[in-house]
Short mmCIF file of C-alpha atoms (C1' of nucleotides) in Angstrom, two decimals:
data_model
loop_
_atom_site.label_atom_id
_atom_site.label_comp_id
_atom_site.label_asym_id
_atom_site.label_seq_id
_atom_site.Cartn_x
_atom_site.Cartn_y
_atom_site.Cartn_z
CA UNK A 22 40.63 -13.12 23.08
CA UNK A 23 41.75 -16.38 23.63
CA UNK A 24 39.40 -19.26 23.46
CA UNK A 25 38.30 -18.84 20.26
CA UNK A 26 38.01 -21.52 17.76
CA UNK A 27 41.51 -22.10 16.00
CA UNK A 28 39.35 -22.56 12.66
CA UNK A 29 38.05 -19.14 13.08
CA UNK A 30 41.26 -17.51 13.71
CA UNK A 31 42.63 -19.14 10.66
CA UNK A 32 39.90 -18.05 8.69
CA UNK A 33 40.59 -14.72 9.42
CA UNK A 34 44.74 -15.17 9.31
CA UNK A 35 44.40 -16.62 5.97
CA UNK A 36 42.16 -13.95 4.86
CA UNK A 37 44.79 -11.54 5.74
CA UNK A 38 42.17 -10.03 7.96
CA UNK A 39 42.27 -9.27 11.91
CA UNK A 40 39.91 -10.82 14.26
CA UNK A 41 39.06 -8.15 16.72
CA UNK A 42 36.52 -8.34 19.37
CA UNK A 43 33.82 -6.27 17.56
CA UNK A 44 33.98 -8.88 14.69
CA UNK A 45 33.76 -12.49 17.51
CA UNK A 46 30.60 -10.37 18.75
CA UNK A 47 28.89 -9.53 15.57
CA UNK A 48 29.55 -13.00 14.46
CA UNK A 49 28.43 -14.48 17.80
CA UNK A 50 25.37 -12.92 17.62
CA UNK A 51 24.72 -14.39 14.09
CA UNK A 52 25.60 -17.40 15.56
CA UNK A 53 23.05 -17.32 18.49
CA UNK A 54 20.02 -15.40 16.69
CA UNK A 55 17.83 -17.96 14.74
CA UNK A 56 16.43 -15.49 12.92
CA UNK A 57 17.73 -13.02 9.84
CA UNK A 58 18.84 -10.08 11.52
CA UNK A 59 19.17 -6.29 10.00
CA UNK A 60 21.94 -4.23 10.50
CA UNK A 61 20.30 -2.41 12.89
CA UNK A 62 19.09 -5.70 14.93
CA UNK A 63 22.46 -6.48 15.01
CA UNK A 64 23.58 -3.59 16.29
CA UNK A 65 21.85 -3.57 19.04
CA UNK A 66 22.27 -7.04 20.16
CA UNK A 67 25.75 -6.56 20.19
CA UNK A 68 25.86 -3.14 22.13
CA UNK A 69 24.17 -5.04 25.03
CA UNK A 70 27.78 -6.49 25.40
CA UNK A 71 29.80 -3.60 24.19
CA UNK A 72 28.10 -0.39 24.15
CA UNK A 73 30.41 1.43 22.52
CA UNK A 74 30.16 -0.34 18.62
CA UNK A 75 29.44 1.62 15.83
CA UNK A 76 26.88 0.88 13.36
CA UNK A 77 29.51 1.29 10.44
CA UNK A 78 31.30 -1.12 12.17
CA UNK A 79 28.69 -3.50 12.18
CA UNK A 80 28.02 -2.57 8.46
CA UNK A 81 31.85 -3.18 7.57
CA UNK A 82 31.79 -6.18 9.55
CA UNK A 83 28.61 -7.90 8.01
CA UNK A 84 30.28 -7.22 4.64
CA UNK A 85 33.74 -8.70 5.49
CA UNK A 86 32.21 -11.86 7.17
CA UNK A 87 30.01 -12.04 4.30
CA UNK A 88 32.66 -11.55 1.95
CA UNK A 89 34.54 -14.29 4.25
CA UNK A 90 31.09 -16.77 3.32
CA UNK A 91 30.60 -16.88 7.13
CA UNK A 92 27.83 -15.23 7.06
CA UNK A 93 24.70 -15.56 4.23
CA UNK A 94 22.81 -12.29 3.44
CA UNK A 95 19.55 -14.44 1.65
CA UNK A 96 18.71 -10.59 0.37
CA UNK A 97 21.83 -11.42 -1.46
CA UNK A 98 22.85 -8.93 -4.47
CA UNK A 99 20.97 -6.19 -2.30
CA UNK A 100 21.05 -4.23 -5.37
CA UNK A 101 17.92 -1.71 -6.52
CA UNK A 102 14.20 -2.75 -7.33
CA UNK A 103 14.04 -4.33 -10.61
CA UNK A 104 10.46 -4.59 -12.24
CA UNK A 105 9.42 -6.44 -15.14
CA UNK A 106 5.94 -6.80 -16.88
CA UNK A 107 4.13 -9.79 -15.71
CA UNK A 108 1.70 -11.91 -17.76
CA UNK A 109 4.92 -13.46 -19.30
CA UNK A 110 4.81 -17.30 -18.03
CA UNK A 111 6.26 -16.93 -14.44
CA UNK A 112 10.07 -17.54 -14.11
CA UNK A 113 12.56 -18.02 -11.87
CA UNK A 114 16.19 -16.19 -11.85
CA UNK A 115 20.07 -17.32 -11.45
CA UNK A 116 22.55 -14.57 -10.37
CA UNK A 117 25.73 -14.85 -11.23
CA UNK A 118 27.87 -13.69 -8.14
CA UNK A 119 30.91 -13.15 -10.44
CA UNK A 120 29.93 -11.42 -13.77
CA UNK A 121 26.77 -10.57 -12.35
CA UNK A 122 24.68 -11.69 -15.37
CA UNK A 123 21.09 -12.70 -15.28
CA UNK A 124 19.34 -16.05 -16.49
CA UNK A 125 15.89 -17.22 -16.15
CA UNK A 126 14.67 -20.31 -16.17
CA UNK A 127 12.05 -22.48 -15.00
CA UNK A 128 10.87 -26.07 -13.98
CA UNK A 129 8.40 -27.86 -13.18
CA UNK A 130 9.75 -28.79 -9.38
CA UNK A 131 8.36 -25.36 -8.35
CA UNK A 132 4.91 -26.50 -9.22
CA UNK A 133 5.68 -29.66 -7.33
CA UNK A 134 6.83 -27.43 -4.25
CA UNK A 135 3.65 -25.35 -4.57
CA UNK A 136 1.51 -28.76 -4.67
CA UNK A 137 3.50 -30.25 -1.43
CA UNK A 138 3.26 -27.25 0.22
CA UNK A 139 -0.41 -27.18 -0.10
CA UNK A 140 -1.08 -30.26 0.90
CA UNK A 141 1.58 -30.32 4.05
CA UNK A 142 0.29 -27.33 5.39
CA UNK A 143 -3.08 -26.63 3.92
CA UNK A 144 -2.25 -23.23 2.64
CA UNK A 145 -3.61 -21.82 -1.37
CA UNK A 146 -0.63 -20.51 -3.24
CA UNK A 147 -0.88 -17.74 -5.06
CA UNK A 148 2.64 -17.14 -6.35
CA UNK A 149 6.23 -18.45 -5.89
CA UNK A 150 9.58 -16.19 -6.30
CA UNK A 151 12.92 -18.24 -6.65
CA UNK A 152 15.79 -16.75 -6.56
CA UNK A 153 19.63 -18.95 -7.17
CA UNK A 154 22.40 -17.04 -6.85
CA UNK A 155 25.87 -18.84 -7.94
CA UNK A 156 28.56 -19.04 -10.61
CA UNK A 157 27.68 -19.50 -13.70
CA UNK A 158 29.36 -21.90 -16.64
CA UNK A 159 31.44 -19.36 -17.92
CA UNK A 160 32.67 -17.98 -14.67
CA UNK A 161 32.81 -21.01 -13.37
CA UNK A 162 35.58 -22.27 -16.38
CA UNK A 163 37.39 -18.95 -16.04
CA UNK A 164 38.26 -19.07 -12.74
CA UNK A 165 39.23 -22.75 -12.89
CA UNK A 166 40.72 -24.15 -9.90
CA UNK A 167 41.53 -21.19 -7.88
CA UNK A 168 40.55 -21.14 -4.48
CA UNK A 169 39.89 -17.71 -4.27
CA UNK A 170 36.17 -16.57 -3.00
CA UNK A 171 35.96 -13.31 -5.61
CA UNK A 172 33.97 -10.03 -4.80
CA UNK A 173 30.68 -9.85 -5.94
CA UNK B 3 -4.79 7.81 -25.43
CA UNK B 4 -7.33 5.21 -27.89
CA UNK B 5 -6.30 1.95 -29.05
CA UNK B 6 -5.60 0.94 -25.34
CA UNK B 7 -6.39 -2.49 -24.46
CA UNK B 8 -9.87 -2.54 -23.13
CA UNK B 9 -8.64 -4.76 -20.63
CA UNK B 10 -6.07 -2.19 -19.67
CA UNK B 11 -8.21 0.70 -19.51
CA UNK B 12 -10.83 -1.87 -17.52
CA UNK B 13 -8.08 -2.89 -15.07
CA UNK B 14 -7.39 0.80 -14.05
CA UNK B 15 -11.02 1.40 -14.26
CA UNK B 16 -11.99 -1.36 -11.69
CA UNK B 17 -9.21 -0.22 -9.51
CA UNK B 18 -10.42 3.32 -9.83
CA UNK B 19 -7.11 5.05 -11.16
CA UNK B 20 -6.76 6.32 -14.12
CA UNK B 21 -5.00 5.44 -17.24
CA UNK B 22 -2.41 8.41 -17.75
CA UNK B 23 -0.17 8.71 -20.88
CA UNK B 24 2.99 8.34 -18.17
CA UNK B 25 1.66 5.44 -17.19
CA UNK B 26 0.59 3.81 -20.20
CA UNK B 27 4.27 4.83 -21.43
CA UNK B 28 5.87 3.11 -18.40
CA UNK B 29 3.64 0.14 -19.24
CA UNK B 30 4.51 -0.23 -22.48
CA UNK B 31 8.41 0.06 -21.80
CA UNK B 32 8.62 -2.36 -19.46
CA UNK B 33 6.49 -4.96 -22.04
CA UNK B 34 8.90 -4.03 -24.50
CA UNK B 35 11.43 -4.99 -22.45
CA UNK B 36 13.36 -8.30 -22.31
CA UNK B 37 15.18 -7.82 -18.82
CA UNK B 38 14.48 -6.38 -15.32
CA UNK B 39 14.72 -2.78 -15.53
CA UNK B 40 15.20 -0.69 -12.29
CA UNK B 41 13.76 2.65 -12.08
CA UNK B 42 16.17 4.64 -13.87
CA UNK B 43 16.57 2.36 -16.19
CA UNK B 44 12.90 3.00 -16.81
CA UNK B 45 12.82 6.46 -16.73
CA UNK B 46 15.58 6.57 -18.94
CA UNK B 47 13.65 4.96 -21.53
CA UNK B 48 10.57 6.48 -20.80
CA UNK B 49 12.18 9.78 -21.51
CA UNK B 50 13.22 8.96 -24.80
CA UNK B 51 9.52 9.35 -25.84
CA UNK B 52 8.53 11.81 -23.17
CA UNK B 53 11.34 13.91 -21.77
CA UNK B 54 8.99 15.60 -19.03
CA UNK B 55 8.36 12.53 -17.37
CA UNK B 56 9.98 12.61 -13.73
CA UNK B 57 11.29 9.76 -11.98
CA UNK B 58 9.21 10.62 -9.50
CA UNK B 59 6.12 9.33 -11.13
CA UNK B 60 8.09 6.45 -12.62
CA UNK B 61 8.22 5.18 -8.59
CA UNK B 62 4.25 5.61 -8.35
CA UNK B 63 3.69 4.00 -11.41
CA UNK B 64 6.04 0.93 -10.57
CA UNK B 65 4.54 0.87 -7.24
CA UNK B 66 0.79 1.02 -8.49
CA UNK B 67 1.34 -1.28 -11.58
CA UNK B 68 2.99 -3.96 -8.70
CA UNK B 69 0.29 -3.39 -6.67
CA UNK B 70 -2.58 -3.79 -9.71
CA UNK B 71 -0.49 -6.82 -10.49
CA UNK B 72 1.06 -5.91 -13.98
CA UNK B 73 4.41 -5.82 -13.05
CA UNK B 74 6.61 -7.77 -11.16
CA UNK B 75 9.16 -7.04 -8.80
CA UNK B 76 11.50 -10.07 -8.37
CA UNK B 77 13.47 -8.27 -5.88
CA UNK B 78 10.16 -8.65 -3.48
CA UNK B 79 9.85 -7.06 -0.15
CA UNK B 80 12.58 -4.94 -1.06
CA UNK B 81 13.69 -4.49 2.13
CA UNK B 82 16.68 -4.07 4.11
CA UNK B 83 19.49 -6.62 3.72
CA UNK B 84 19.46 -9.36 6.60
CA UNK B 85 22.12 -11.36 7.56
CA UNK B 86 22.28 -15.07 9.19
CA UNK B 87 25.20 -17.36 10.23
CA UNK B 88 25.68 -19.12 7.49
CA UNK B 89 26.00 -23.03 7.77
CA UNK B 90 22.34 -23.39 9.34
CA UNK B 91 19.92 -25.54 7.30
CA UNK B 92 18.42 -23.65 4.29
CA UNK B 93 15.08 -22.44 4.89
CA UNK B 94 12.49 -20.91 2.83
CA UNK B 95 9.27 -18.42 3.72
CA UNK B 96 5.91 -18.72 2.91
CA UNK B 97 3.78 -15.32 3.43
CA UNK B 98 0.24 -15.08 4.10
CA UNK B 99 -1.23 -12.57 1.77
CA UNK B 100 -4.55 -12.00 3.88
CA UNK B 101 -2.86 -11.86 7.95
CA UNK B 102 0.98 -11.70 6.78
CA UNK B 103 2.14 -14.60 9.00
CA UNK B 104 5.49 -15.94 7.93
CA UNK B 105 5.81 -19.63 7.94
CA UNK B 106 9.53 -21.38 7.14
CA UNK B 107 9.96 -24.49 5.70
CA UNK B 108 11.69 -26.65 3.67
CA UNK B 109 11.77 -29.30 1.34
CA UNK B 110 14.58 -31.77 -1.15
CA UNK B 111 12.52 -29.96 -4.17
CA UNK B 112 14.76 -27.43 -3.64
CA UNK B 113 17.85 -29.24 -3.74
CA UNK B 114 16.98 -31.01 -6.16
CA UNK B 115 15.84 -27.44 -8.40
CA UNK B 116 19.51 -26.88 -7.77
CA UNK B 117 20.58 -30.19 -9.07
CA UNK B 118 19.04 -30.00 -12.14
CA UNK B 119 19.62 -25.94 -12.52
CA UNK B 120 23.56 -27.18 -12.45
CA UNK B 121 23.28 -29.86 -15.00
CA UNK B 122 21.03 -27.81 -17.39
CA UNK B 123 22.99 -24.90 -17.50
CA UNK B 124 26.75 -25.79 -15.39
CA UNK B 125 26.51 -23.26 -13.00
CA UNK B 126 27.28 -23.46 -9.62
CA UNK B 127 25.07 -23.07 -6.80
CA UNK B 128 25.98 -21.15 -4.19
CA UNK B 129 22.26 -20.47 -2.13
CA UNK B 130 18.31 -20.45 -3.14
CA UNK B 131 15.54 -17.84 -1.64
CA UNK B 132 12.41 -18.92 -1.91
CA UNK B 133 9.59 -17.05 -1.60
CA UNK B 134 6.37 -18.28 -1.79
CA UNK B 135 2.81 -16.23 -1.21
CA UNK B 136 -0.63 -16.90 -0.96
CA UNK B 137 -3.25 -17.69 1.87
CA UNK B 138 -2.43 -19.82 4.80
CA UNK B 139 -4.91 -22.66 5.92
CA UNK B 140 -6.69 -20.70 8.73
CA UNK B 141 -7.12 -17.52 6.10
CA UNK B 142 -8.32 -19.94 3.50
CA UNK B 143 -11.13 -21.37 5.58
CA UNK B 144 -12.14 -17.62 7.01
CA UNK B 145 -12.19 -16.56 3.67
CA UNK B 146 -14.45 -19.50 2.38
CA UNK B 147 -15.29 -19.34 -0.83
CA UNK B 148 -15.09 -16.12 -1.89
CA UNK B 149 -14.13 -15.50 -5.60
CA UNK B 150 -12.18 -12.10 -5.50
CA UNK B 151 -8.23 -12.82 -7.18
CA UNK B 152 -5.70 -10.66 -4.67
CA UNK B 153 -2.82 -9.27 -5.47
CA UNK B 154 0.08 -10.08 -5.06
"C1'" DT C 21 -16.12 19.61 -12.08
"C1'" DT C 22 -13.27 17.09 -8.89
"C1'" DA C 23 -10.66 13.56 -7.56
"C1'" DC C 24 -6.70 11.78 -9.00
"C1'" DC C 25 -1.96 12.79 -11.15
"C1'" DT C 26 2.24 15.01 -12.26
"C1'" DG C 27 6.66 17.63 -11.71
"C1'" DC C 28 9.65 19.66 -8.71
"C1'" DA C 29 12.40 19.87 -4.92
"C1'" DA C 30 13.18 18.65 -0.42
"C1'" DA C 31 13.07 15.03 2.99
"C1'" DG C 32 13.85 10.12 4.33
"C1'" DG C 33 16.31 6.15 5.64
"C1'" DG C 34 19.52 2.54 5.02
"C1'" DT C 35 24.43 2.15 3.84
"C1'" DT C 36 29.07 3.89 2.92
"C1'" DT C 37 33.16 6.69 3.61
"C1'" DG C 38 36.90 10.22 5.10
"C1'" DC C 39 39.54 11.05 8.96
"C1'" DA C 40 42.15 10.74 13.13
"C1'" DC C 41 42.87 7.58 16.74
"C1'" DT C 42 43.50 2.66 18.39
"C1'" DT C 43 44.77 -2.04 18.18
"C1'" DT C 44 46.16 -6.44 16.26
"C1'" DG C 45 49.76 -9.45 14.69
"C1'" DC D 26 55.87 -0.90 14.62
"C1'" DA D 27 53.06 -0.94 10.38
"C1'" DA D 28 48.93 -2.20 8.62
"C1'" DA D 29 44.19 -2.89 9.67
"C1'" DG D 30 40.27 -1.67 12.21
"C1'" DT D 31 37.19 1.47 14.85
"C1'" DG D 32 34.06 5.49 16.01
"C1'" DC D 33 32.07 9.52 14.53
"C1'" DA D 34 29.79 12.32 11.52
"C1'" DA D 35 29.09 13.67 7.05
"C1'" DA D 36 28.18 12.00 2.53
"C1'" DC D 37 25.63 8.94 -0.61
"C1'" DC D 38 22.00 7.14 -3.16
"C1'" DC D 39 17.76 5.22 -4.03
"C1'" DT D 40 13.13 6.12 -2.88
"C1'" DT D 41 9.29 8.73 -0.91
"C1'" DT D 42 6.56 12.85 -0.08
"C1'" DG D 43 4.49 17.76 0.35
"C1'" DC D 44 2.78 21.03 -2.56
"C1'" DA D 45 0.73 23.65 -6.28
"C1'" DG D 46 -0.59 23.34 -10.70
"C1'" DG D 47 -2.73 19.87 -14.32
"C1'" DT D 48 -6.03 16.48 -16.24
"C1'" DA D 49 -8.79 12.11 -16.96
"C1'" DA D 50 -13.37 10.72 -16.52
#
DNA sequence: TTACCTGCAAAGGGTTTGCACTTTG
DNA sequence: CAAAGTGCAAACCCTTTGCAGGTAA
């Protein structure tokens, strides 16, 4: 356990956390894969180094390094299905990662994006999902200046 | 069941379901709705004006109205969480409705949607997902010039 | 009349957790 | 050494499904 990047230690010192070997693998894996990865991908990437990890581990690790912002789950706010009638002019949603409230919004960039994308790659677009996760105003004046990453 | 929406009754007619009171009722609570309801939520609601409804057939509805294209589901592909190292370059997916290839890309539309998201509203960005559908240049040409709207 | 639907309850499948043992700092 | 972390297996929780009895068209 030596070699590793004195950043990444002090990530984890400052965090209060330990940086065990399960954790360099999971997050060396990350590191290497160019591609999302599931749980379960992970997994078994990093059992073809160390057999023995568990997939809780994995789970508990991909929430800490998460939690740690080393690691981006773009499913972020993995929460339930939500549904909402369409027909309503389409809309695009912010996600608070601290109070956890919802805004929608819209702009005409997307239609731009939908426009560039056609042309650059020839494709017809049907429909575009955005999704902007954050802090919003409010949080973002309550928690001031603190340095502290909080819990989603 | 009269006073329905010809349109309504002609959309489930077309698809060749049928127009249930259930699913009229889950129709109707999710118009009347403001804000992304999940399926409980739903159910809940529904229940207030049928308490024999099950949840059960407040998934198959959600599933078949997303699938006829009435309702949304912003949480799309509502799949497993994946994870990737974060510090990469943002990317963002484009789907192919008709042969389901997955295309990345990118673009300074995006950063700029989050420029303009912050100074509208003075949040603070933390990520985007984009997701954009529709039919990829090789599908589009295949397809020619057929008329038929997909879903989504 | 007959597919298609519904309710119920049980099964699924990804994720989390309690517990006893191990390891980091 | 004490606090954190790990593996295992059971628990969870949202969602899906098999079945037998309804029901729209």
């Amino acid at each position: 356990m030596r070699n590793v990047p004195n950043q990444l230690r002090e990530a984890f010192r400052s965090a209060g956390r330990r940086l065990t070997p399960q954790r360099m693998l999971i997050l060396q894996v990350l590191q290497e894969s160019d591609r999302h990865l599931d749980a379960e991908a992970v997994h078994d990437r990093v059992r073809q180094r160390d057999p023995e990890i568990s997939l809780a581990t994995v789970y508990r690790t991909l929430a800490l390094l998460k939690e740690m912002g080393l690691v981006n789950a773009p499913s972020l706010g993995a929460e339930r299905s939500r549904y909402e009638s369409a027909g309503s002019t389409p809309h695009y949603h912010f996600t608070c990662l601290n109070c956890g409230r919802v805004m929608e919004f819209d702009s005409p960039l997307i239609g731009q994006l939908s426009d560039e994308l056609s042309q650059a790659h020839g494709v017809s677009v049907v429909g575009t999902q955005l999704h902007v996760v954050g802090y919003c105003a409010s949080c973002v004046a309550q928690m001031g200046g603190e340095s502290e990453t909080s819990r989603q």
